[in-house]
PDB file of C-alpha atoms in Angstrom:
ATOM      1  CA  MET Z   1      57.872  77.726 123.443  1.00  0.00           C
ATOM      2  CA  VAL Z   2      57.851  76.214 126.936  1.00  0.00           C
ATOM      3  CA  THR Z   3      59.703  72.928 127.375  1.00  0.00           C
ATOM      4  CA  ILE Z   4      59.548  70.256 130.039  1.00  0.00           C
ATOM      5  CA  ALA Z   5      62.327  68.179 131.488  1.00  0.00           C
ATOM      6  CA  VAL Z   6      62.085  64.494 130.633  1.00  0.00           C
ATOM      7  CA  ASN Z   7      65.083  62.435 131.664  1.00  0.00           C
ATOM      8  CA  ARG Z   8      63.767  58.874 131.524  1.00  0.00           C
ATOM      9  CA  GLY Z   9      64.825  56.184 129.127  1.00  0.00           C
ATOM     10  CA  ARG Z  10      68.098  55.047 127.650  1.00  0.00           C
ATOM     11  CA  PRO Z  11      70.293  58.004 126.587  1.00  0.00           C
ATOM     12  CA  GLY Z  12      69.619  58.671 122.932  1.00  0.00           C
ATOM     13  CA  GLY Z  13      66.850  56.104 122.928  1.00  0.00           C
ATOM     14  CA  THR Z  14      63.134  56.310 122.349  1.00  0.00           C
ATOM     15  CA  ARG Z  15      61.057  57.946 125.083  1.00  0.00           C
ATOM     16  CA  VAL Z  16      57.795  56.224 125.888  1.00  0.00           C
ATOM     17  CA  LYS Z  17      54.447  57.584 127.051  1.00  0.00           C
ATOM     18  CA  ILE Z  18      52.048  55.167 128.712  1.00  0.00           C
ATOM     19  CA  CYS Z  19      48.595  56.745 128.496  1.00  0.00           C
ATOM     20  CA  GLY Z  20      45.266  56.016 130.114  1.00  0.00           C
ATOM     21  CA  LEU Z  21      46.504  55.129 133.595  1.00  0.00           C
ATOM     22  CA  SER Z  22      43.762  54.840 136.196  1.00  0.00           C
ATOM     23  CA  ARG Z  23      45.193  52.837 139.095  1.00  0.00           C
ATOM     24  CA  PRO Z  24      48.236  53.165 141.365  1.00  0.00           C
ATOM     25  CA  SER Z  25      49.527  49.834 140.035  1.00  0.00           C
ATOM     26  CA  HIS Z  26      49.383  51.196 136.480  1.00  0.00           C
ATOM     27  CA  VAL Z  27      51.548  54.155 137.459  1.00  0.00           C
ATOM     28  CA  ALA Z  28      53.994  51.957 139.354  1.00  0.00           C
ATOM     29  CA  ASP Z  29      54.329  49.577 136.391  1.00  0.00           C
ATOM     30  CA  ALA Z  30      54.892  52.406 133.898  1.00  0.00           C
ATOM     31  CA  VAL Z  31      57.522  54.037 136.089  1.00  0.00           C
ATOM     32  CA  ALA Z  32      59.285  50.750 136.808  1.00  0.00           C
ATOM     33  CA  ALA Z  33      59.403  49.941 133.086  1.00  0.00           C
ATOM     34  CA  GLY Z  34      61.127  53.237 132.333  1.00  0.00           C
ATOM     35  CA  ALA Z  35      58.348  55.358 130.838  1.00  0.00           C
ATOM     36  CA  ALA Z  36      59.247  59.007 130.297  1.00  0.00           C
ATOM     37  CA  TYR Z  37      55.621  60.166 130.358  1.00  0.00           C
ATOM     38  CA  VAL Z  38      52.475  58.929 132.087  1.00  0.00           C
ATOM     39  CA  GLY Z  39      49.063  60.004 130.830  1.00  0.00           C
ATOM     40  CA  PHE Z  40      45.708  60.533 132.523  1.00  0.00           C
ATOM     41  CA  VAL Z  41      42.532  60.719 130.428  1.00  0.00           C
ATOM     42  CA  PHE Z  42      39.859  63.308 131.226  1.00  0.00           C
ATOM     43  CA  PHE Z  43      37.185  62.234 128.746  1.00  0.00           C
ATOM     44  CA  PRO Z  44      34.016  60.590 130.083  1.00  0.00           C
ATOM     45  CA  LYS Z  45      33.415  58.447 126.984  1.00  0.00           C
ATOM     46  CA  SER Z  46      36.742  56.689 127.407  1.00  0.00           C
ATOM     47  CA  PRO Z  47      37.108  53.461 129.435  1.00  0.00           C
ATOM     48  CA  ARG Z  48      40.306  55.085 130.728  1.00  0.00           C
ATOM     49  CA  ASN Z  49      38.599  58.203 132.065  1.00  0.00           C
ATOM     50  CA  VAL Z  50      39.540  59.343 135.574  1.00  0.00           C
ATOM     51  CA  SER Z  51      38.220  62.104 137.801  1.00  0.00           C
ATOM     52  CA  ALA Z  52      40.409  65.012 138.779  1.00  0.00           C
ATOM     53  CA  GLU Z  53      40.530  63.672 142.327  1.00  0.00           C
ATOM     54  CA  VAL Z  54      41.764  60.250 141.218  1.00  0.00           C
ATOM     55  CA  ALA Z  55      44.281  61.780 138.826  1.00  0.00           C
ATOM     56  CA  ARG Z  56      45.598  64.026 141.584  1.00  0.00           C
ATOM     57  CA  ASP Z  57      46.319  61.037 143.808  1.00  0.00           C
ATOM     58  CA  LEU Z  58      47.958  59.159 140.950  1.00  0.00           C
ATOM     59  CA  ALA Z  59      50.050  62.155 139.909  1.00  0.00           C
ATOM     60  CA  LEU Z  60      51.421  62.528 143.413  1.00  0.00           C
ATOM     61  CA  GLU Z  61      52.901  59.024 143.088  1.00  0.00           C
ATOM     62  CA  VAL Z  62      54.874  59.928 139.959  1.00  0.00           C
ATOM     63  CA  PRO Z  63      58.590  60.530 140.637  1.00  0.00           C
ATOM     64  CA  PHE Z  64      60.528  63.563 139.456  1.00  0.00           C
ATOM     65  CA  GLY Z  65      61.718  63.196 135.873  1.00  0.00           C
ATOM     66  CA  VAL Z  66      58.579  61.472 134.631  1.00  0.00           C
ATOM     67  CA  ALA Z  67      56.227  63.937 132.920  1.00  0.00           C
ATOM     68  CA  LYS Z  68      52.561  63.885 133.919  1.00  0.00           C
ATOM     69  CA  VAL Z  69      50.255  64.424 130.935  1.00  0.00           C
ATOM     70  CA  GLY Z  70      46.549  65.253 131.000  1.00  0.00           C
ATOM     71  CA  LEU Z  71      44.559  64.237 127.911  1.00  0.00           C
ATOM     72  CA  PHE Z  72      41.575  66.465 127.128  1.00  0.00           C
ATOM     73  CA  VAL Z  73      39.068  66.377 124.265  1.00  0.00           C
ATOM     74  CA  ASP Z  74      37.690  69.806 123.306  1.00  0.00           C
ATOM     75  CA  PRO Z  75      37.688  70.941 126.956  1.00  0.00           C
ATOM     76  CA  SER Z  76      35.745  73.961 128.111  1.00  0.00           C
ATOM     77  CA  ASP Z  77      37.634  76.615 130.039  1.00  0.00           C
ATOM     78  CA  ALA Z  78      35.719  75.683 133.177  1.00  0.00           C
ATOM     79  CA  PHE Z  79      36.604  71.996 132.936  1.00  0.00           C
ATOM     80  CA  LEU Z  80      40.230  72.747 132.172  1.00  0.00           C
ATOM     81  CA  ASP Z  81      40.426  75.061 135.180  1.00  0.00           C
ATOM     82  CA  GLU Z  82      38.766  72.458 137.413  1.00  0.00           C
ATOM     83  CA  VAL Z  83      41.271  69.754 136.540  1.00  0.00           C
ATOM     84  CA  LEU Z  84      44.349  71.958 136.608  1.00  0.00           C
ATOM     85  CA  ALA Z  85      43.394  73.308 140.032  1.00  0.00           C
ATOM     86  CA  LEU Z  86      43.654  69.792 141.458  1.00  0.00           C
ATOM     87  CA  VAL Z  87      46.105  67.829 139.321  1.00  0.00           C
ATOM     88  CA  PRO Z  88      49.821  68.763 139.140  1.00  0.00           C
ATOM     89  CA  LEU Z  89      50.266  68.206 135.412  1.00  0.00           C
ATOM     90  CA  ASP Z  90      53.391  68.957 133.389  1.00  0.00           C
ATOM     91  CA  LEU Z  91      51.831  68.823 129.923  1.00  0.00           C
ATOM     92  CA  VAL Z  92      48.351  69.265 128.444  1.00  0.00           C
ATOM     93  CA  GLN Z  93      47.437  66.964 125.546  1.00  0.00           C
ATOM     94  CA  LEU Z  94      44.586  68.092 123.295  1.00  0.00           C
ATOM     95  CA  HIS Z  95      42.985  65.230 121.418  1.00  0.00           C
ATOM     96  CA  GLY Z  96      39.812  66.730 119.988  1.00  0.00           C
ATOM     97  CA  HIS Z  97      38.916  69.077 117.158  1.00  0.00           C
ATOM     98  CA  GLU Z  98      40.673  72.063 118.710  1.00  0.00           C
ATOM     99  CA  SER Z  99      41.676  74.683 116.136  1.00  0.00           C
ATOM    100  CA  PRO Z 100      45.192  76.161 116.161  1.00  0.00           C
ATOM    101  CA  GLU Z 101      43.659  79.262 117.761  1.00  0.00           C
ATOM    102  CA  ARG Z 102      42.093  77.180 120.522  1.00  0.00           C
ATOM    103  CA  VAL Z 103      45.382  75.377 121.126  1.00  0.00           C
ATOM    104  CA  ALA Z 104      47.053  78.736 121.671  1.00  0.00           C
ATOM    105  CA  GLU Z 105      44.246  79.793 124.038  1.00  0.00           C
ATOM    106  CA  VAL Z 106      44.560  76.627 126.118  1.00  0.00           C
ATOM    107  CA  ARG Z 107      48.320  76.970 126.273  1.00  0.00           C
ATOM    108  CA  ALA Z 108      48.046  80.519 127.577  1.00  0.00           C
ATOM    109  CA  ARG Z 109      45.268  79.685 130.023  1.00  0.00           C
ATOM    110  CA  ALA Z 110      46.948  76.594 131.453  1.00  0.00           C
ATOM    111  CA  GLY Z 111      50.401  78.087 131.647  1.00  0.00           C
ATOM    112  CA  LEU Z 112      51.749  74.685 130.594  1.00  0.00           C
ATOM    113  CA  PRO Z 113      53.226  73.178 127.441  1.00  0.00           C
ATOM    114  CA  VAL Z 114      50.626  71.730 125.094  1.00  0.00           C
ATOM    115  CA  MET Z 115      50.830  68.683 122.854  1.00  0.00           C
ATOM    116  CA  LYS Z 116      48.267  68.557 120.036  1.00  0.00           C
ATOM    117  CA  ALA Z 117      47.185  65.220 118.593  1.00  0.00           C
ATOM    118  CA  VAL Z 118      46.681  65.205 114.831  1.00  0.00           C
ATOM    119  CA  GLY Z 119      45.010  62.250 113.121  1.00  0.00           C
ATOM    120  CA  VAL Z 120      46.615  60.872 109.966  1.00  0.00           C
ATOM    121  CA  SER Z 121      45.202  58.405 107.457  1.00  0.00           C
ATOM    122  CA  THR Z 122      46.336  59.790 104.087  1.00  0.00           C
ATOM    123  CA  ALA Z 123      48.892  62.264 102.748  1.00  0.00           C
ATOM    124  CA  GLU Z 124      46.158  64.902 102.687  1.00  0.00           C
ATOM    125  CA  ASP Z 125      46.265  65.011 106.495  1.00  0.00           C
ATOM    126  CA  LEU Z 126      49.947  65.911 106.727  1.00  0.00           C
ATOM    127  CA  PRO Z 127      49.598  69.704 106.235  1.00  0.00           C
ATOM    128  CA  HIS Z 128      47.592  69.836 109.475  1.00  0.00           C
ATOM    129  CA  LEU Z 129      50.739  68.838 111.343  1.00  0.00           C
ATOM    130  CA  GLU Z 130      52.518  71.952 110.121  1.00  0.00           C
ATOM    131  CA  ALA Z 131      49.587  74.172 111.089  1.00  0.00           C
ATOM    132  CA  TYR Z 132      49.599  72.936 114.662  1.00  0.00           C
ATOM    133  CA  GLU Z 133      53.333  72.941 115.218  1.00  0.00           C
ATOM    134  CA  ALA Z 134      53.211  76.735 114.991  1.00  0.00           C
ATOM    135  CA  VAL Z 135      51.183  76.908 118.209  1.00  0.00           C
ATOM    136  CA  ALA Z 136      51.890  73.664 120.102  1.00  0.00           C
ATOM    137  CA  ASP Z 137      54.991  72.649 122.023  1.00  0.00           C
ATOM    138  CA  GLN Z 138      54.749  69.070 120.783  1.00  0.00           C
ATOM    139  CA  ILE Z 139      52.811  67.209 118.100  1.00  0.00           C
ATOM    140  CA  LEU Z 140      51.275  63.771 118.534  1.00  0.00           C
ATOM    141  CA  VAL Z 141      51.079  62.047 115.149  1.00  0.00           C
ATOM    142  CA  ASP Z 142      48.216  59.616 115.633  1.00  0.00           C
ATOM    143  CA  ALA Z 143      46.024  57.371 113.526  1.00  0.00           C
ATOM    144  CA  LYS Z 144      42.847  59.156 112.498  1.00  0.00           C
ATOM    145  CA  ALA Z 145      39.822  57.694 114.237  1.00  0.00           C
ATOM    146  CA  PRO Z 146      37.424  55.775 111.954  1.00  0.00           C
ATOM    147  CA  ALA Z 147      34.236  57.560 110.912  1.00  0.00           C
ATOM    148  CA  GLY Z 148      31.685  57.307 113.691  1.00  0.00           C
ATOM    149  CA  ALA Z 149      34.202  56.185 116.327  1.00  0.00           C
ATOM    150  CA  ALA Z 150      33.283  57.099 119.895  1.00  0.00           C
ATOM    151  CA  LEU Z 151      36.898  57.814 120.819  1.00  0.00           C
ATOM    152  CA  PRO Z 152      39.320  60.196 119.067  1.00  0.00           C
ATOM    153  CA  GLY Z 153      42.231  57.937 120.009  1.00  0.00           C
ATOM    154  CA  GLY Z 154      43.021  54.721 121.825  1.00  0.00           C
ATOM    155  CA  ASN Z 155      41.285  52.655 119.142  1.00  0.00           C
ATOM    156  CA  GLY Z 156      44.227  50.337 118.580  1.00  0.00           C
ATOM    157  CA  LEU Z 157      44.528  51.185 114.894  1.00  0.00           C
ATOM    158  CA  PRO Z 158      47.795  52.098 113.151  1.00  0.00           C
ATOM    159  CA  PHE Z 159      48.206  54.212 110.039  1.00  0.00           C
ATOM    160  CA  ASP Z 160      50.598  53.796 107.137  1.00  0.00           C
ATOM    161  CA  TRP Z 161      53.908  54.767 108.723  1.00  0.00           C
ATOM    162  CA  GLN Z 162      55.459  55.231 105.284  1.00  0.00           C
ATOM    163  CA  LEU Z 163      53.450  58.469 105.050  1.00  0.00           C
ATOM    164  CA  ILE Z 164      55.835  60.127 107.504  1.00  0.00           C
ATOM    165  CA  ALA Z 165      59.012  58.171 106.778  1.00  0.00           C
ATOM    166  CA  GLY Z 166      61.912  60.594 106.515  1.00  0.00           C
ATOM    167  CA  ARG Z 167      59.826  63.577 107.588  1.00  0.00           C
ATOM    168  CA  SER Z 168      60.672  65.885 110.442  1.00  0.00           C
ATOM    169  CA  TRP Z 169      59.058  68.809 112.174  1.00  0.00           C
ATOM    170  CA  LYS Z 170      60.368  71.850 114.010  1.00  0.00           C
ATOM    171  CA  ARG Z 171      58.736  70.777 117.257  1.00  0.00           C
ATOM    172  CA  PRO Z 172      59.271  67.559 119.179  1.00  0.00           C
ATOM    173  CA  TRP Z 173      56.807  64.935 118.029  1.00  0.00           C
ATOM    174  CA  MET Z 174      55.453  61.637 119.245  1.00  0.00           C
ATOM    175  CA  LEU Z 175      54.125  58.651 117.294  1.00  0.00           C
ATOM    176  CA  ALA Z 176      50.856  56.980 118.313  1.00  0.00           C
ATOM    177  CA  GLY Z 177      48.157  54.753 116.893  1.00  0.00           C
ATOM    178  CA  GLY Z 178      47.969  50.980 117.132  1.00  0.00           C
ATOM    179  CA  LEU Z 179      51.416  50.526 118.629  1.00  0.00           C
ATOM    180  CA  THR Z 180      52.118  47.255 120.440  1.00  0.00           C
ATOM    181  CA  PRO Z 181      55.152  45.456 121.883  1.00  0.00           C
ATOM    182  CA  GLU Z 182      55.274  43.510 118.609  1.00  0.00           C
ATOM    183  CA  ASN Z 183      55.314  46.424 116.158  1.00  0.00           C
ATOM    184  CA  VAL Z 184      56.784  49.418 117.982  1.00  0.00           C
ATOM    185  CA  ALA Z 185      60.398  48.676 117.021  1.00  0.00           C
ATOM    186  CA  GLU Z 186      59.424  48.550 113.333  1.00  0.00           C
ATOM    187  CA  ALA Z 187      57.397  51.744 113.687  1.00  0.00           C
ATOM    188  CA  VAL Z 188      60.389  53.542 115.178  1.00  0.00           C
ATOM    189  CA  ARG Z 189      62.675  52.199 112.455  1.00  0.00           C
ATOM    190  CA  LEU Z 190      60.382  53.329 109.642  1.00  0.00           C
ATOM    191  CA  THR Z 191      59.439  56.749 110.999  1.00  0.00           C
ATOM    192  CA  GLY Z 192      62.515  57.784 112.953  1.00  0.00           C
ATOM    193  CA  ALA Z 193      60.293  58.591 115.949  1.00  0.00           C
ATOM    194  CA  THR Z 194      62.181  59.381 119.143  1.00  0.00           C
ATOM    195  CA  GLN Z 195      58.982  59.364 121.209  1.00  0.00           C
ATOM    196  CA  VAL Z 196      56.073  56.901 121.153  1.00  0.00           C
ATOM    197  CA  ASP Z 197      52.696  56.805 122.870  1.00  0.00           C
ATOM    198  CA  VAL Z 198      50.700  53.686 123.763  1.00  0.00           C
ATOM    199  CA  SER Z 199      47.428  52.979 125.526  1.00  0.00           C
ATOM    200  CA  SER Z 200      45.329  50.070 124.245  1.00  0.00           C
ATOM    201  CA  GLY Z 201      48.455  48.247 123.049  1.00  0.00           C
ATOM    202  CA  VAL Z 202      49.458  47.487 126.641  1.00  0.00           C
ATOM    203  CA  GLU Z 203      46.023  46.457 127.914  1.00  0.00           C
ATOM    204  CA  SER Z 204      44.490  43.070 128.631  1.00  0.00           C
ATOM    205  CA  LEU Z 205      41.017  44.664 128.512  1.00  0.00           C
ATOM    206  CA  PRO Z 206      39.900  48.206 127.639  1.00  0.00           C
ATOM    207  CA  GLY Z 207      41.248  50.418 130.420  1.00  0.00           C
ATOM    208  CA  GLU Z 208      43.069  47.581 132.193  1.00  0.00           C
ATOM    209  CA  LYS Z 209      46.824  47.961 131.830  1.00  0.00           C
ATOM    210  CA  ASP Z 210      48.976  44.814 131.819  1.00  0.00           C
ATOM    211  CA  ALA Z 211      52.323  45.033 133.615  1.00  0.00           C
ATOM    212  CA  ALA Z 212      54.030  42.490 131.372  1.00  0.00           C
ATOM    213  CA  LEU Z 213      52.881  44.274 128.220  1.00  0.00           C
ATOM    214  CA  ILE Z 214      54.056  47.646 129.566  1.00  0.00           C
ATOM    215  CA  HIS Z 215      57.534  46.290 130.267  1.00  0.00           C
ATOM    216  CA  ALA Z 216      57.659  44.520 126.907  1.00  0.00           C
ATOM    217  CA  PHE Z 217      56.588  47.647 125.059  1.00  0.00           C
ATOM    218  CA  VAL Z 218      59.173  49.914 126.685  1.00  0.00           C
ATOM    219  CA  ALA Z 219      61.916  47.346 126.131  1.00  0.00           C
ATOM    220  CA  ALA Z 220      60.978  46.962 122.452  1.00  0.00           C
ATOM    221  CA  ALA Z 221      60.736  50.725 121.899  1.00  0.00           C
ATOM    222  CA  GLN Z 222      64.105  51.379 123.492  1.00  0.00           C
ATOM    223  CA  GLY Z 223      65.852  48.272 122.189  1.00  0.00           C
TER     224      GLY Z 223
END
């Protein structure tokens, strides 16, 4: 599997991904707070969606050592090619209904590491994590979107963290779903996560990142 260098955060501490960045100030705040990853959303239904041109300009502001992640939802080959031709990404995040076979196809086509998001709401969802870790470089353990939800993630809803307490996987994994500055430390304690992902939990409005919340979240995750 391909790996990427991520050297941000307190040594031995939790690495943080701030997702859904759409403005230069968002990127600057995430970097200043100590985020290890910054994420750009390429999904038109999301209030955090950005064009490839905007993401390119934002990505060029990201310093070395902070991984640039592109979030895609069931992307076509043409759309994936269009974005990757413009945006210097380090990691592709797949957040749709991509099968393990499609994950492998995207990984080969992009020539980049791939992180697959897997929704969890009950113990019956856990075997899916094992199926995807065979083909993905990282796994994002996220809260399953409610039935009928317009967005596959970023809904601000947690899942029962006890479901994965004490579990581990062969691949690096990241915890997501309803994390906030107030609950992230407890989530890390219960799950043993060494990486966490946040989007709506550091926003004042959908798509509008809040600098104070970003700093508070990173401090709580790493504290």
